[in-house]
CSV table of C-alpha atoms in Angstrom, one decimal:
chain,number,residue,atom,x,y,z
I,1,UNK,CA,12.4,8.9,12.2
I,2,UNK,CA,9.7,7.4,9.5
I,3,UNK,CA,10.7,8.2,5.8
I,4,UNK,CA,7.2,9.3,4.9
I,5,UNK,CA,5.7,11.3,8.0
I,6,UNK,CA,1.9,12.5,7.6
I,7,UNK,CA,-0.6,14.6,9.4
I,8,UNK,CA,-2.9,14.6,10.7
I,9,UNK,CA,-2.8,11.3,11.7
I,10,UNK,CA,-7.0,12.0,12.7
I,11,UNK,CA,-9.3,14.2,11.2
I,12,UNK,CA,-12.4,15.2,11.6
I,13,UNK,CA,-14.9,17.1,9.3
I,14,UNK,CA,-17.8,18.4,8.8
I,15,UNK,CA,-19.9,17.6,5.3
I,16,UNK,CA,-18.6,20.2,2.8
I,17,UNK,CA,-15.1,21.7,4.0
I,18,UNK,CA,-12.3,21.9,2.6
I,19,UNK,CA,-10.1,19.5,3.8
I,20,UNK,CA,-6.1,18.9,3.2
I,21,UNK,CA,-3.9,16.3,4.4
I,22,UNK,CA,0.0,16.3,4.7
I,23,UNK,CA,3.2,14.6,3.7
I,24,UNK,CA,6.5,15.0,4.3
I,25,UNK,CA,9.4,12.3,3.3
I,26,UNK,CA,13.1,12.5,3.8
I,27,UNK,CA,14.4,10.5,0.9
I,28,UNK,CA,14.9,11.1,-3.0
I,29,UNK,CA,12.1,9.8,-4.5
I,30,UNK,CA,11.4,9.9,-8.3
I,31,UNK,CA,7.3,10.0,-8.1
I,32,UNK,CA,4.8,10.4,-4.3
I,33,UNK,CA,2.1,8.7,-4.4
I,34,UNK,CA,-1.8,9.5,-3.2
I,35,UNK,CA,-4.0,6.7,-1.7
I,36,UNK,CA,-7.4,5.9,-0.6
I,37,UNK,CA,-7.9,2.8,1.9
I,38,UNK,CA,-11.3,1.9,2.6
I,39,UNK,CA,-12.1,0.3,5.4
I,40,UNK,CA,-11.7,-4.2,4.5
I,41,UNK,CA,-8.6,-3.3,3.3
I,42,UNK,CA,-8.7,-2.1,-0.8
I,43,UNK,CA,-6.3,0.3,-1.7
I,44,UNK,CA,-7.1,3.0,-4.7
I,45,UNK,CA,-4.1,5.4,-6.2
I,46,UNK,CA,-5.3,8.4,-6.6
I,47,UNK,CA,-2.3,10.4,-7.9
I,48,UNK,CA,1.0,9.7,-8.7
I,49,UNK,CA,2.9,12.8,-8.7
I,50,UNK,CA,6.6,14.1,-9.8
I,51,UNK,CA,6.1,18.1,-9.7
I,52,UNK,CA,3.5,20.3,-9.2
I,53,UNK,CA,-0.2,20.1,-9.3
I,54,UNK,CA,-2.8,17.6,-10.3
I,55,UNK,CA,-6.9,17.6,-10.0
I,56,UNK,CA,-9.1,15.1,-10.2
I,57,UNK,CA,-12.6,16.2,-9.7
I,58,UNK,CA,-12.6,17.0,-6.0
I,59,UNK,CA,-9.5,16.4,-5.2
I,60,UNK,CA,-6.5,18.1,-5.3
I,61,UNK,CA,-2.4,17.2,-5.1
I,62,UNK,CA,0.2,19.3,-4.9
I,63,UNK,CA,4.2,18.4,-4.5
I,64,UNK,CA,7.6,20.5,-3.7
I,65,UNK,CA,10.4,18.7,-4.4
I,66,UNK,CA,12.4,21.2,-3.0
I,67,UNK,CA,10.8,21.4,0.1
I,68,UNK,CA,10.0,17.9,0.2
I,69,UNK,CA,6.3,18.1,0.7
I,70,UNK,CA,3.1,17.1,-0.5
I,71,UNK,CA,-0.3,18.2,0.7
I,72,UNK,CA,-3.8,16.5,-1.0
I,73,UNK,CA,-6.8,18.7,-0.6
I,74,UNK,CA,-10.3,17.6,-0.8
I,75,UNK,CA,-12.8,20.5,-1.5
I,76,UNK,CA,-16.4,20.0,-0.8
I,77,UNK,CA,-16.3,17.1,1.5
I,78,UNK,CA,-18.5,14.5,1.9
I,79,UNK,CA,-19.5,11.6,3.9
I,80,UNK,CA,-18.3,9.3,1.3
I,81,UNK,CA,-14.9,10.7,1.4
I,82,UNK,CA,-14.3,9.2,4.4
I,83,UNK,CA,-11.6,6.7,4.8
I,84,UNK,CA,-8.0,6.5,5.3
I,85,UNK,CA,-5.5,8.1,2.9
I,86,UNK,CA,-2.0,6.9,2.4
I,87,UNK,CA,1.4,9.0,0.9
I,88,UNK,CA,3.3,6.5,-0.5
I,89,UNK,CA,7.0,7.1,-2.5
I,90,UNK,CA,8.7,5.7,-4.6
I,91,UNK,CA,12.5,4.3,-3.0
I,92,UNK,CA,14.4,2.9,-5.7
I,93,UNK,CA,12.3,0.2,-6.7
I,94,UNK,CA,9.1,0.1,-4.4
I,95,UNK,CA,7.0,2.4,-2.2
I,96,UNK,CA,7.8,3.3,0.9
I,97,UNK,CA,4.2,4.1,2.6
I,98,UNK,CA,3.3,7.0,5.5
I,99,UNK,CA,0.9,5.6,8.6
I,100,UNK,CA,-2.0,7.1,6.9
I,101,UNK,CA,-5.0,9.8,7.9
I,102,UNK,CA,-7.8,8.4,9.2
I,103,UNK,CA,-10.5,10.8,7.6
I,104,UNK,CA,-14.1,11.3,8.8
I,105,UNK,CA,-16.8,13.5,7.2
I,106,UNK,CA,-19.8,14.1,8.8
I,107,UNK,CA,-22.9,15.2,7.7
B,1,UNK,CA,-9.3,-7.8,-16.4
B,2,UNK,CA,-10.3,-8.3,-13.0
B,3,UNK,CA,-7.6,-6.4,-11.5
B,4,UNK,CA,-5.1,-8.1,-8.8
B,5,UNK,CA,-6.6,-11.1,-6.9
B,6,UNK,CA,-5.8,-12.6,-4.0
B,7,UNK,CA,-7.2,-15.8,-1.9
B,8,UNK,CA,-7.5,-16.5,0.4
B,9,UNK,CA,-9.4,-13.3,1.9
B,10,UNK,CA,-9.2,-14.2,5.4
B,11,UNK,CA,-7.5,-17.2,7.2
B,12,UNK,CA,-7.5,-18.0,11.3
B,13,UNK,CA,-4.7,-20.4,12.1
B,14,UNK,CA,-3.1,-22.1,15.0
B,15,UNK,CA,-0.1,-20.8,16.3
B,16,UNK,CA,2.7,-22.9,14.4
B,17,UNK,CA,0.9,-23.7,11.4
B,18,UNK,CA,2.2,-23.1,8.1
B,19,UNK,CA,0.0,-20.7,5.9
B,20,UNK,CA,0.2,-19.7,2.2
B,21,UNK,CA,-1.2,-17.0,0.5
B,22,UNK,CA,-1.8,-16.7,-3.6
B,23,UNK,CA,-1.6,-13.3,-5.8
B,24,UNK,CA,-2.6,-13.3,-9.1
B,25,UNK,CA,-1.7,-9.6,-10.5
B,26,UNK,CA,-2.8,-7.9,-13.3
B,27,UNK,CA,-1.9,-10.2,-16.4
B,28,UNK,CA,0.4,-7.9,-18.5
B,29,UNK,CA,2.5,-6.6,-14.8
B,30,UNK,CA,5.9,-7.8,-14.4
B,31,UNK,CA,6.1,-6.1,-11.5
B,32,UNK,CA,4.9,-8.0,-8.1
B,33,UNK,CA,5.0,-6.5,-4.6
B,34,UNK,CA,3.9,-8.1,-1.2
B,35,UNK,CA,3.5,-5.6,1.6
B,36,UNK,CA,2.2,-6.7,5.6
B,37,UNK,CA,-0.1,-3.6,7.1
B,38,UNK,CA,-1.3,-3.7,10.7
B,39,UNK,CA,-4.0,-1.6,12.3
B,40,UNK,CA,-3.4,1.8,12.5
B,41,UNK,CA,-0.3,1.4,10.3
B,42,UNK,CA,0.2,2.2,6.3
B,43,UNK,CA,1.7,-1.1,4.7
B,44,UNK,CA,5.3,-2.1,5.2
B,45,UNK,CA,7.3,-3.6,1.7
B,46,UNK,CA,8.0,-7.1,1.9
B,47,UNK,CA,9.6,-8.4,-1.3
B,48,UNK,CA,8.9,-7.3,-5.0
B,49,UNK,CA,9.6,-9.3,-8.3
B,50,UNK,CA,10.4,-8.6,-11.9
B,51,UNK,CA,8.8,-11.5,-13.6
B,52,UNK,CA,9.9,-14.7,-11.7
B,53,UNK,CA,12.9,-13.2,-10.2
B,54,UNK,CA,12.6,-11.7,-6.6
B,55,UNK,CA,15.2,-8.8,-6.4
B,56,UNK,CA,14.2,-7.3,-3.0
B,57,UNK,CA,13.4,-8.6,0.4
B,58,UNK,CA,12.7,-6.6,3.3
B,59,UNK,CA,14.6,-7.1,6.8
B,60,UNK,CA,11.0,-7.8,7.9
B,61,UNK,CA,11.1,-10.6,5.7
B,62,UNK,CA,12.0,-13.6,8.1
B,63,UNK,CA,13.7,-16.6,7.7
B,64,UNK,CA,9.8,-18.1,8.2
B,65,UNK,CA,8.5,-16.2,5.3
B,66,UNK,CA,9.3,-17.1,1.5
B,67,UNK,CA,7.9,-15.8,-1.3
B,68,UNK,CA,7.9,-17.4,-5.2
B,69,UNK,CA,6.8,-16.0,-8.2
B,70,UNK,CA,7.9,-19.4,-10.9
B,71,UNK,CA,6.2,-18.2,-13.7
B,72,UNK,CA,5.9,-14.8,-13.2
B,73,UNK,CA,2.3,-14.7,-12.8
B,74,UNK,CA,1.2,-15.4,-9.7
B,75,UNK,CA,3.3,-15.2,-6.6
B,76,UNK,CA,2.6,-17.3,-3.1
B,77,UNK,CA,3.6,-16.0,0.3
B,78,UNK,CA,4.3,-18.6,2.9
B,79,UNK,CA,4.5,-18.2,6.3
B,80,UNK,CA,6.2,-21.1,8.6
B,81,UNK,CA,5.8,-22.0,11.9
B,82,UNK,CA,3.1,-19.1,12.1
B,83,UNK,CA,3.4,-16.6,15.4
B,84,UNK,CA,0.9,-14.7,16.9
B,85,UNK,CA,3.0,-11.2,15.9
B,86,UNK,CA,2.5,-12.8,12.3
B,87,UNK,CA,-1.8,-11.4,12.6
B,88,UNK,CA,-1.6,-8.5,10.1
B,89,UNK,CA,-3.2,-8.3,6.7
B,90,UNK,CA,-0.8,-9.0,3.3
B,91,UNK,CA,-1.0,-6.9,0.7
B,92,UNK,CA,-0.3,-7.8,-2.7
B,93,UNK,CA,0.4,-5.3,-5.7
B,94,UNK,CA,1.4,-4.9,-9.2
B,95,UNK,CA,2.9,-2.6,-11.9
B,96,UNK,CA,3.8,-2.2,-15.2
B,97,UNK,CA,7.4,-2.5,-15.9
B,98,UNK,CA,8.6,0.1,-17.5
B,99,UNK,CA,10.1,1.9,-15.1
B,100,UNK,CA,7.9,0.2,-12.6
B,101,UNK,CA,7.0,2.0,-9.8
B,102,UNK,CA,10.2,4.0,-9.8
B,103,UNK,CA,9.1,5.6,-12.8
B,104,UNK,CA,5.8,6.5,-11.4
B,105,UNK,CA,3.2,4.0,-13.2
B,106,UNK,CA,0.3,3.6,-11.5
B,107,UNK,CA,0.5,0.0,-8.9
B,108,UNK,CA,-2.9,-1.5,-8.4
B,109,UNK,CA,-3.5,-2.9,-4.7
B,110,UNK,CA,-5.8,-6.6,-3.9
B,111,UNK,CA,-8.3,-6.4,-1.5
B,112,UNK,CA,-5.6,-8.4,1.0
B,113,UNK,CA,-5.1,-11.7,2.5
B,114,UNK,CA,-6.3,-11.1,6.7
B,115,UNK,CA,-4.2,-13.3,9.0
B,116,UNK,CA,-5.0,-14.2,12.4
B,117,UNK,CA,-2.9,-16.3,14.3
B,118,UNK,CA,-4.3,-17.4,17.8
């Protein structure tokens, strides 16, 4: 079993809904981290999160440590949101990455 | 700042061939982190440094694959005797090291080295 399991592995969406992608890890981490791959390979962090909630513009993160869960919610899609989005935590000392979501907004 | 750099951006190579790929990171990092990603996969650690010592390597990290960091700026990543399960694109990335990434500071991705071995 992958330490960092995310779905949906696909998604599909149409221009302006409200989108959420999952993450669940099975190891003690200290921070989980949101990522945007484009595709030709550049990598963006997006959030870095230890508890709770963070927004940035559209975009939304949330965490349970408890649980051991992370969802990140886009609201308002758009075409240009489309790409692939990677949970990464931390494991000791590096990141430890999920397989990604390959998103696609349409318009 | 230009943010982390790597060269070269793509290389095609011969199977057996030695290739090396160069990181520069963000000048004030000490952090250093190569990861390999294939298609359809997130990216898989390799080895990190703190400054010019490498204190993790990955059991993905072959006896064909070294990585240096002598300064503790920039960090090469060779591959020997190149195979054709080598083709994947390596990722290099960098930190701040307080904490690092354990303490949750941001890591800033290249663009990627692309390997293909044929």
């Amino acid at each position: 079993k992958n330490e960092v399991e995310q779905s949906p592995q696909n998604l599909t969406a149409q221009e302006g809904e409200f989108i959420t992608i999952n993450c669940s890890y099975s190891v003690g981490i200290s921070a989980l981290h949101w990522l945007q791959q484009h595709p030709g390979g550049g990598i963006v962090s997006l959030f870095m999160l230890s508890s709770g909630k963070k927004k940035h513009g559209r975009l939304i993160a949330t965490i349970n440590i408890q649980e051991k869960h992370s969802s990140l919610h886009i609201t308002a899609s758009h075409p240009r949101d489309s790409a692939v989005y990677i949970c990464a935590v931390s494991d000791g000392n590096k990141l430890v990455f999920g397989a990604g979501t390959i998103l696609r907004v349409k318009s | 700042d230009t943010g982390v750099s790597q060269n070269p951006r793509h290389k095609i190579t011969k199977r057996g061939q030695n290739v090396t790929f160069r990181c520069d990171p963000i000048s004030e990092h000490n952090r250093l982190y190569w990861y390999r990603q294939t298609l359809g996969q997130g990216p898989e650690f390799l080895t990190y440094f703190q400054n010019e010592a490498q204190l993790e390597k990955s059991r993905l990290l072959s006896d064909r694959f070294s990585a240096e960091r002598p300064k503790g700026s920039f960090s090469t990543l060779e591959i020997q005797r190149t195979e054709q399960g080598d083709s994947a694109m390596y990722l290099c990335a960098s930190s701040p090291s307080i904490g690092g990434a354990v303490a949750g500071n941001t890591i800033y991705f290249g663009e990627g080295s692309w390997l293909t071995v044929v």
